[in-house]
Coordinates of C-alpha atoms in Angstrom, one line a residue:
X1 CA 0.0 0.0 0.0
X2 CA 1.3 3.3 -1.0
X3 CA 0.3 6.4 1.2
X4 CA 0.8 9.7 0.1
X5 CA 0.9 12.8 2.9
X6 CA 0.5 16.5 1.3
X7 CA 2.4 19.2 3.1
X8 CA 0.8 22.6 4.1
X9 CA 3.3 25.5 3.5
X10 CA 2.5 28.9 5.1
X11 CA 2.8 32.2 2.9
X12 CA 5.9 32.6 5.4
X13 CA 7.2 29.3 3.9
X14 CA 6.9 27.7 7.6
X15 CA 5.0 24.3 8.2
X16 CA 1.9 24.6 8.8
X17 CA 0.3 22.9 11.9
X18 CA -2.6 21.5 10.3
X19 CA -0.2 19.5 7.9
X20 CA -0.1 16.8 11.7
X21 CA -3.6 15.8 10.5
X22 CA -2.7 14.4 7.2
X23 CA 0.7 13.1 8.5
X24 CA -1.4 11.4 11.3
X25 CA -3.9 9.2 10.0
X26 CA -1.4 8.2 7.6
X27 CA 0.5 6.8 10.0
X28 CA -1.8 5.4 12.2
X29 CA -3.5 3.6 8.6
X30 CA 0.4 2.7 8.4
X31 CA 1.0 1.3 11.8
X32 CA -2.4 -0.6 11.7
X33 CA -1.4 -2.3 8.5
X34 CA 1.9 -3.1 9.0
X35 CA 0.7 -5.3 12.6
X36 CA -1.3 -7.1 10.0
X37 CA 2.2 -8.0 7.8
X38 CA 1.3 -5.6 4.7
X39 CA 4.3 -3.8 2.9
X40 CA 3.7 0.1 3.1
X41 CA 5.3 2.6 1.3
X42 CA 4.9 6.0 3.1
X43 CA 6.1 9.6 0.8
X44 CA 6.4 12.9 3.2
X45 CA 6.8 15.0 3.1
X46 CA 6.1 15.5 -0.6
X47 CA 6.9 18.8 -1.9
X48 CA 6.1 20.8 -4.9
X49 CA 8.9 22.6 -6.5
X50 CA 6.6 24.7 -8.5
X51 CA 5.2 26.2 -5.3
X52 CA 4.1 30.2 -5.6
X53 CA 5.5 30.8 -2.5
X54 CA 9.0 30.1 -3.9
X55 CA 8.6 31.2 -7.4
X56 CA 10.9 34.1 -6.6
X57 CA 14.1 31.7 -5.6
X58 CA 16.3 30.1 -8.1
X59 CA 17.2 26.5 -8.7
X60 CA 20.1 26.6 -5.9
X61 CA 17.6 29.0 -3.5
X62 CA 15.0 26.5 -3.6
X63 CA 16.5 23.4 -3.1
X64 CA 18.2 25.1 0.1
X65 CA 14.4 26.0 1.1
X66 CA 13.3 22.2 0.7
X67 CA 15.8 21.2 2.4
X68 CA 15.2 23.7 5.3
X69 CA 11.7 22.9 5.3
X70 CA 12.2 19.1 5.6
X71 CA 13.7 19.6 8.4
X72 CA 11.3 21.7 9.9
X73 CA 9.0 19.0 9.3
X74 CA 10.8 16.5 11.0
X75 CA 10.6 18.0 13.9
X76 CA 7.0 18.4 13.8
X77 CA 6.5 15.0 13.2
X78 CA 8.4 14.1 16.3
X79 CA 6.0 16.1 18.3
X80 CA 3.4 13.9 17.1
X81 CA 5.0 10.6 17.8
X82 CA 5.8 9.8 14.1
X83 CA 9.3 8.7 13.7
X84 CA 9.4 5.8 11.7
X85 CA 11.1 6.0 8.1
X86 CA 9.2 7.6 5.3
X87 CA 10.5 7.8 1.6
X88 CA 11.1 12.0 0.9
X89 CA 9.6 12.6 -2.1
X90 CA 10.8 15.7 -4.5
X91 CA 10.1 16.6 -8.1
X92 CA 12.8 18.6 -8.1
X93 CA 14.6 15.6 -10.6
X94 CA 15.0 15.8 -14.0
X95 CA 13.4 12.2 -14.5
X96 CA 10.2 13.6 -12.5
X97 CA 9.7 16.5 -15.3
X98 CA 10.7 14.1 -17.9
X99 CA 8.1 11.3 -16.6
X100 CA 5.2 14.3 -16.9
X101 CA 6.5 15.5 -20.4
X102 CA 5.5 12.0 -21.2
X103 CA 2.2 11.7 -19.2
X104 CA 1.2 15.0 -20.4
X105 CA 2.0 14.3 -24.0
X106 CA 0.2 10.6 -23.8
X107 CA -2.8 12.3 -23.0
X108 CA -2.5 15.0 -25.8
X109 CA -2.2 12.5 -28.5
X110 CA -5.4 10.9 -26.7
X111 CA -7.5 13.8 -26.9
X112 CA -8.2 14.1 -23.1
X113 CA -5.8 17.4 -23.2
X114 CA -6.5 20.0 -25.8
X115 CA -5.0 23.4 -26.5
X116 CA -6.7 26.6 -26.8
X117 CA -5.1 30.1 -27.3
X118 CA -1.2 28.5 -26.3
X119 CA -2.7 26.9 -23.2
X120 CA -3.7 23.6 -22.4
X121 CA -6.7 22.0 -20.7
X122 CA -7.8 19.0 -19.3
X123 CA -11.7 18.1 -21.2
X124 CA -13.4 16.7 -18.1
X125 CA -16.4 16.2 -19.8
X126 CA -15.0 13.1 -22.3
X127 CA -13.1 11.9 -19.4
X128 CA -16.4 11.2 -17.8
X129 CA -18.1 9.9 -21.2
X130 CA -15.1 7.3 -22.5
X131 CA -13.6 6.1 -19.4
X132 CA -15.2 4.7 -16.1
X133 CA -13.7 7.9 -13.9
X134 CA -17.3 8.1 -11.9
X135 CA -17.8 4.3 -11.3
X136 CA -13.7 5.2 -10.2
X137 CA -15.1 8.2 -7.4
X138 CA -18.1 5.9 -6.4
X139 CA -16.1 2.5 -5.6
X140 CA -13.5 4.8 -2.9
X141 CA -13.8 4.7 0.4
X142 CA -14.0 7.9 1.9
X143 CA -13.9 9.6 5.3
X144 CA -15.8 11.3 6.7
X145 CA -18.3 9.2 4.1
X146 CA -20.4 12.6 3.0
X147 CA -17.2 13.1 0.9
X148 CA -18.3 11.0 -1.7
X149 CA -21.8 12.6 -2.5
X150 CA -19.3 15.7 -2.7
X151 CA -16.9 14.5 -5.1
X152 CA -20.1 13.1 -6.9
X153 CA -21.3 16.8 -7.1
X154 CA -18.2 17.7 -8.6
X155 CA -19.2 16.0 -12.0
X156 CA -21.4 18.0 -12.3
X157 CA -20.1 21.4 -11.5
X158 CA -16.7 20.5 -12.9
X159 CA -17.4 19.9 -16.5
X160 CA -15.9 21.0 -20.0
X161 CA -12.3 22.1 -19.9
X162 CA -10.3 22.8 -17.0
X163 CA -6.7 24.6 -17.0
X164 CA -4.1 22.0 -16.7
X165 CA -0.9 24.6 -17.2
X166 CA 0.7 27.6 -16.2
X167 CA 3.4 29.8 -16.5
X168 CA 5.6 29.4 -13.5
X169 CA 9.5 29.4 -13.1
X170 CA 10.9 26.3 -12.4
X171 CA 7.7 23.8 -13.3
X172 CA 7.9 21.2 -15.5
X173 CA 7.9 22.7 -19.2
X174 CA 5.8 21.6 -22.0
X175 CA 7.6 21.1 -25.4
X176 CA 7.1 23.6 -27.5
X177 CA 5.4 25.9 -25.5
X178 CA 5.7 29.1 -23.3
X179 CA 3.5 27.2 -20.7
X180 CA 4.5 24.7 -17.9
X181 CA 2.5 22.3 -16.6
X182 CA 0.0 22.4 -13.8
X183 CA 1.7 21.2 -10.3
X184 CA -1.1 19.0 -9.7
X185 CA -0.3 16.9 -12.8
X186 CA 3.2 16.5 -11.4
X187 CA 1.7 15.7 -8.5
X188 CA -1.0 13.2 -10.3
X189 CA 2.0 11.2 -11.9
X190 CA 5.0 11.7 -10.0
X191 CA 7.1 8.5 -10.2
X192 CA 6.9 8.4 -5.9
X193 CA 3.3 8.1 -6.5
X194 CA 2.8 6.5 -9.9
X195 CA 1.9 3.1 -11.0
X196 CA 1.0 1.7 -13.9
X197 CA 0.0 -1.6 -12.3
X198 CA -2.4 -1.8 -10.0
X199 CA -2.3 -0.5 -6.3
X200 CA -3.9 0.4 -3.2
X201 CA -3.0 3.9 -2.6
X202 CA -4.1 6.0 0.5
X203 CA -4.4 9.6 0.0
X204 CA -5.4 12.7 2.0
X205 CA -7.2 15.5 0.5
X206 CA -8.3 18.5 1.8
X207 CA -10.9 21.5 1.5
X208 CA -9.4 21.9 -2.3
X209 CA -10.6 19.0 -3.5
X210 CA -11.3 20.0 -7.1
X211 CA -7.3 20.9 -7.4
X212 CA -5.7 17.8 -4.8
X213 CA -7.6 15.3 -5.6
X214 CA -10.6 15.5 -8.3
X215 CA -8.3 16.0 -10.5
X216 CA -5.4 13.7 -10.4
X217 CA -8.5 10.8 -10.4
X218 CA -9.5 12.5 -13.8
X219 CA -6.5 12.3 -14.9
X220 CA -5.8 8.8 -14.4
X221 CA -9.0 7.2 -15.2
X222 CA -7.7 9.5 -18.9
X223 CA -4.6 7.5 -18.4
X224 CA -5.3 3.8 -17.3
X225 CA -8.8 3.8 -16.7
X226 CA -8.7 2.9 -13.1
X227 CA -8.9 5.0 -9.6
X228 CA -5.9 7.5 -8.3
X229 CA -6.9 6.1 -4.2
X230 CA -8.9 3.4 -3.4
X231 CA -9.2 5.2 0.0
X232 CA -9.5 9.1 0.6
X233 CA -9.5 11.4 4.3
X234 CA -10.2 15.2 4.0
X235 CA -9.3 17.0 7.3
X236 CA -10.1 20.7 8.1
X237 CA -7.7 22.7 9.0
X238 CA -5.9 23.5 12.3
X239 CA -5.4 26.8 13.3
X240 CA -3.6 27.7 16.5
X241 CA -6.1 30.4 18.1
X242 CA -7.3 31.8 21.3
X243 CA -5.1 30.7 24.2
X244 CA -2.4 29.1 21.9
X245 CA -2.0 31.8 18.9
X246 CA 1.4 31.9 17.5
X247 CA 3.0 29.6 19.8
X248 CA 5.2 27.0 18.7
X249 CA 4.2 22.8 19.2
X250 CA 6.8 22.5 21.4
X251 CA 5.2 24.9 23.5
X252 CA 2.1 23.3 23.4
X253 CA 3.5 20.1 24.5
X254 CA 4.4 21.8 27.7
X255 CA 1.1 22.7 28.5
X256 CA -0.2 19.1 28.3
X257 CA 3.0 18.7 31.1
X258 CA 3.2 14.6 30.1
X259 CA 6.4 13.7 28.0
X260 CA 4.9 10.6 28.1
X261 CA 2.0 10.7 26.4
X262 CA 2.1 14.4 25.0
X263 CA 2.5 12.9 21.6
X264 CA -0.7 11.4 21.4
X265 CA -2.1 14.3 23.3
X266 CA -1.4 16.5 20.2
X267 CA -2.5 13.1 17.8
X268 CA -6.3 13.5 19.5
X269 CA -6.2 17.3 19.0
X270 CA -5.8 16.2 15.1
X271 CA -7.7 13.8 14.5
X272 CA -10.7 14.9 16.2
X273 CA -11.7 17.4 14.1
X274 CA -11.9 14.9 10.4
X275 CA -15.4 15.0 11.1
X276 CA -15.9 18.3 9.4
X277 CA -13.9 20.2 6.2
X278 CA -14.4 23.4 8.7
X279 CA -11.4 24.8 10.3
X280 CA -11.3 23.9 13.6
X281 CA -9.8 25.5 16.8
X282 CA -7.2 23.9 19.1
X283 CA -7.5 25.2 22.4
X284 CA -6.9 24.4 26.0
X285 CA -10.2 22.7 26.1
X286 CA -9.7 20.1 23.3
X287 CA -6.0 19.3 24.6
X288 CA -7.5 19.1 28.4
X289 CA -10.2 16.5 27.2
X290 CA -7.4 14.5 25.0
X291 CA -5.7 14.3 28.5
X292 CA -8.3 13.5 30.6
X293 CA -9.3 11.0 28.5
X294 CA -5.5 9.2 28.1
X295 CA -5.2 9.7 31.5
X296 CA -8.2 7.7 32.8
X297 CA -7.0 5.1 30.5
X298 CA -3.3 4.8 32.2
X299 CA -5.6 4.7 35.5
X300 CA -7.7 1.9 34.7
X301 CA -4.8 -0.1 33.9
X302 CA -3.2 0.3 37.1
X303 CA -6.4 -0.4 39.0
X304 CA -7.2 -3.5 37.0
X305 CA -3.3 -5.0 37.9
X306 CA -3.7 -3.9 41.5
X307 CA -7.4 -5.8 41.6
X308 CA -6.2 -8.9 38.9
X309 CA -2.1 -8.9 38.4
X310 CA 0.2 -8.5 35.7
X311 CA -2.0 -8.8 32.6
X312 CA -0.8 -10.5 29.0
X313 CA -1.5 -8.5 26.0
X314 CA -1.5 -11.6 23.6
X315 CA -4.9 -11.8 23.0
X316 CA -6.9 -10.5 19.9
X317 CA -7.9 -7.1 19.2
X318 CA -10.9 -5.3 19.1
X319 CA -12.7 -6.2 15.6
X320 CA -14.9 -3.2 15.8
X321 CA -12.5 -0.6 16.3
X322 CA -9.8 -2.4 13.4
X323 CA -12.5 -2.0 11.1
X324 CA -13.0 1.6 11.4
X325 CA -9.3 2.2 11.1
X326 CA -9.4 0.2 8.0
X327 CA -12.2 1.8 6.6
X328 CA -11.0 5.5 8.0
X329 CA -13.5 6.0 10.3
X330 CA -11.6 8.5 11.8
X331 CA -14.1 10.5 14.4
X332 CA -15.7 6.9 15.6
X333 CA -12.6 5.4 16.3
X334 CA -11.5 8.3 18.6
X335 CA -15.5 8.0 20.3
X336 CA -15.5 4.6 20.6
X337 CA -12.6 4.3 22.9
X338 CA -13.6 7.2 24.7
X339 CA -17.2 5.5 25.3
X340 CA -15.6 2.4 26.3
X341 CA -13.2 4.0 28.9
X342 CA -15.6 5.8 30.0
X343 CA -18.2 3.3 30.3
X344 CA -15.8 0.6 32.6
X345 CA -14.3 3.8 34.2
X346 CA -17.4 5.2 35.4
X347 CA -18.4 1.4 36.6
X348 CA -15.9 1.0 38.7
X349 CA -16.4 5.0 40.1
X350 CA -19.4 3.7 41.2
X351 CA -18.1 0.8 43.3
X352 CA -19.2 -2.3 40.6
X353 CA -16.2 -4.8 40.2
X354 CA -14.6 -5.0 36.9
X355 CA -15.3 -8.8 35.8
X356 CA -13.1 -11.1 33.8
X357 CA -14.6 -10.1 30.6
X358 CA -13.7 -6.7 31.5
X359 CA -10.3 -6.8 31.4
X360 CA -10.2 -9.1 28.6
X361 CA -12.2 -6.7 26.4
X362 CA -10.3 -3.3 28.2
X363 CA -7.0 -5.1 26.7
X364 CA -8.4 -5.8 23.9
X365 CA -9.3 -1.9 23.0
X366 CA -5.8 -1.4 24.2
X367 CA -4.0 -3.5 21.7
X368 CA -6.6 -2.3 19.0
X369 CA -6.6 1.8 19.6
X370 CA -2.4 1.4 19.9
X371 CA -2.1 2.3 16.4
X372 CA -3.9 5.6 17.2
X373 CA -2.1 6.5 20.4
X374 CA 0.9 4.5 20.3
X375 CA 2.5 6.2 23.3
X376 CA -0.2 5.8 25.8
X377 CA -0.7 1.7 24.5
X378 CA 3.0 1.6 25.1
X379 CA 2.5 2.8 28.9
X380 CA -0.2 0.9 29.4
X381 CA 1.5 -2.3 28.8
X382 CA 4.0 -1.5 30.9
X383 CA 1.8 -1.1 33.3
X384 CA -0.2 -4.2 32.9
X385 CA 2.8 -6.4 32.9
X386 CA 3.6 -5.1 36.1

C-alpha cells in the first residue's frame, strides 16, 4: 500500500500545523497495516517545486528552502509521535519532469488534453463519457463518508475544460510551449506516486478538493482507466487560536506537562476534528479533554493489575474498532474508545467490580486503539505487565 501525505506551507514558507492531520492518520492507517504483515510505502513530506511561494528563488535557493523545510518538518513529526522511516519525495529531478513530459504528452495524443489560445486544458467532460472515472469516485472509500456525494457533485459542477498549465518558473515545461505544466499533474503522476499496475493507494485530501484530488483521479482514469486512491481522508484545517495563537508545538506540549503521552495528546487534537472540512480550533479545552481522556486510560490499567495482576497483551484485538481504522472512520474510532473507557471507568467509580470479561475486552481496545495512540498503548503495557 502506497500512502501519500501532502504538506501545508504557510505564505511565510513555515510548516503549517494543520499538515499533523494528514501526516497522522497516515501513520496510524500505516502502523495498523503493518501489525497485520502488509508492505507500506509512506512519501512525506512530498513537496512541490513549482510552489508560488517560492517562485521568486532560483534553482540553488530552492532546493536550500526544501531542504530547510524538511527539516522543519521533522521535527514536527516528532511532536506527534511519528518517527518511523518515510521515503522524501521531490520533483525537483529531472526524470520527474521528464516522466510528466511524457504523461502530459500521452494524453494529448489521446485527446483528453487539448490546446486553446497557447494553453492547455484537461476536457473533463470526455473523461467522464469514454472512461469509467465516476464508477472510479463511487467504488473509494471515503472519510468522513459525505465526501463521496461531494466529489459526486463535482461531475457535475466541474465539466468542460479545465486549465491543466501555467506559466511558472521552475515547473515542468511543456515542449514547445511558453506554458509549464499544472503542479497537480506532477503531483498526479510523480514517479513516488505513480503506478501503472495496480495499487492500493491511501491519499489525503483537503478543503481543495477539485485541485488535490478530483483531478489527479481525472487524470488517471484518462490514463489507465482505473482510480488514483482506493481510500480518501479530508481534514479541516488547524489553526492555533485563542489561548495558543502563534505559539510553537513544542510549547504546546508543555502545557499538556506529560512527556509521556504528549504525543498522542497532540494526535487527539488532530484527528478529532476529520469530522468536518471546517477549520477547527485547538485550544486548551480540546487538549484538556485528550488528557483526561488518556489519562483515565493509564488509571484503569493500574487499578485492574492492582485488583487482577500482571496482565498478557496476547490476545486478539478489538474487531470493531480495526474496522474503522481500516475503513477510515476516523471520528468513531476516537468515540469509541472514549465510550468504552468511559463506560468501565465510570463502573468501577461507582463501586461495581470490573469482571473477567472486562479486562479481557479493556486489553483488547488497548491493543486495537495502539495504532492511534501509540505512546499511551505503550505505557499501558508497561503497566499491565507489572
Amino acid at each position: 500500500m502506497k500512502f501519500y501525505s501532502p504538506a501545508i506551507i504557510s505564505s511565510k514558507q513555515n510548516l503549517v500545523f494543520g499538515h499533523g492531520v494528514n501526516a497522522v492518520w497516515n501513520d496510524v492507517i500505516a502502523r495498523h497495516m503493518r501489525s497485520k504483515g502488509e508492505k507500506i510505502q509512506y512519501f512525506c513530506p512530498s513537496w512541490n517545486h513549482q510552489g508560488k511561494r517560492v517562485n521568486n528563488l532560483d534553482k540553488g535557493e530552492l532546493e536550500q528552502q526544501i531542504e530547510r523545510l524538511e527539516k522543519s518538518m521533522g521535527r514536527e513529526l516528532a511532536c506527534f509521535g511519528i518517527a518511523e522511516a518515510y521515503t522524501p519525495y521531490r520533483d525537483t529531478n529531472e526524470n520527474s519532469q521528464q516522466n510528466a513530459q511524457k504523461q502530459f504528452i500521452r494524453l494529448l495524443e489521446k485527446g483528453f488534453i487539448v490546446e486553446q489560445n497557447e494553453a492547455y486544458f484537461i476536457d473533463l467532460s470526455r473523461i467522464y463519457t469514454q472512461t469509467q472515472m465516476i464508477e472510479h469516485l463511487h467504488s473509494a472509500k471515503y472519510s468522513p463518508t459525505h465526501l463521496k456525494r461531494r466529489m459526486s457533485d463535482l461531475t457535475k459542477t466541474l465539466t468542460g475544460l479545465y486549465p491543466i498549465s501555467k506559466k511558472r518558473r521552475h515547473a515542468t515545461s511543456i515542449p514547445n510551449s511558453s506554458e509549464s505544466v499544472n503542479p497537480i499533474f506532477d503531483l498526479a503522476v510523480s514517479p513516488a506516486l505513480f503506478s501503472e499496475e495496480s495499487v492500493n493507494y491511501c491519499i489525503d485530501g483537503c478543503r481543495t478538493l477539485p485541485r488535490g484530488t478530483f483531478i489527479p483521479f481525472a487524470i488517471w482514469s484518462a490514463l489507465f482507466d482505473k482510480p488514483f486512491a482506493l481510500n480518501l481522508c479530508a481534514h479541516g484545517l488547524l489553526n492555533l487560536t485563542g489561548e495558543l495563537e502563534n505559539r510553537e508545538i513544542g510549547e504546546i506540549k508543555k502545557s499538556i506537562g506529560n512527556p509521556i503521552i504528549d504525543s498522542d495528546v497532540l494526535r487527539y487534537c488532530a484527528l478529532l476534528p476529520t469530522n468536518s472540512l471546517e477549520d477547527t480550533e485547538v485550544n486548551i479545552d480540546t487538549l484538556t479533554k485528550g488528557k483526561k481522556m488518556l489519562y483515565r486510560a493509564c488509571n484503569l490499567a493500574k487499578h485492574l493489575v492492582k485488583h487482577y495482576g500482571p496482565q498478557q497483551n496476547n490476545q486478539q484485538g478489538n474487531e470493531e474498532i480495526e474496522k474503522m481504522i481500516e475503513t477510515m472512520q476516523i471520528t468513531s474510532v476516537i468515540e469509541n474508545f472514549r465510550d468504552r473507557i468511559y463506560e468501565l471507568s465510570k463502573k468501577i467509580e461507582r463501586g461495581d467490580k470490573a469482571t473477567t470479561k472486562d479486562v479481557k475486552e479493556y486489553i483488547k481496545i488497548i491493543k486495537s486503539i495502539s495504532p492511534v495512540f501509540p505512546s499511551t498503548a505503550r505505557r499501558i503495557g508497561e503497566i499491565l505487565n507489572g
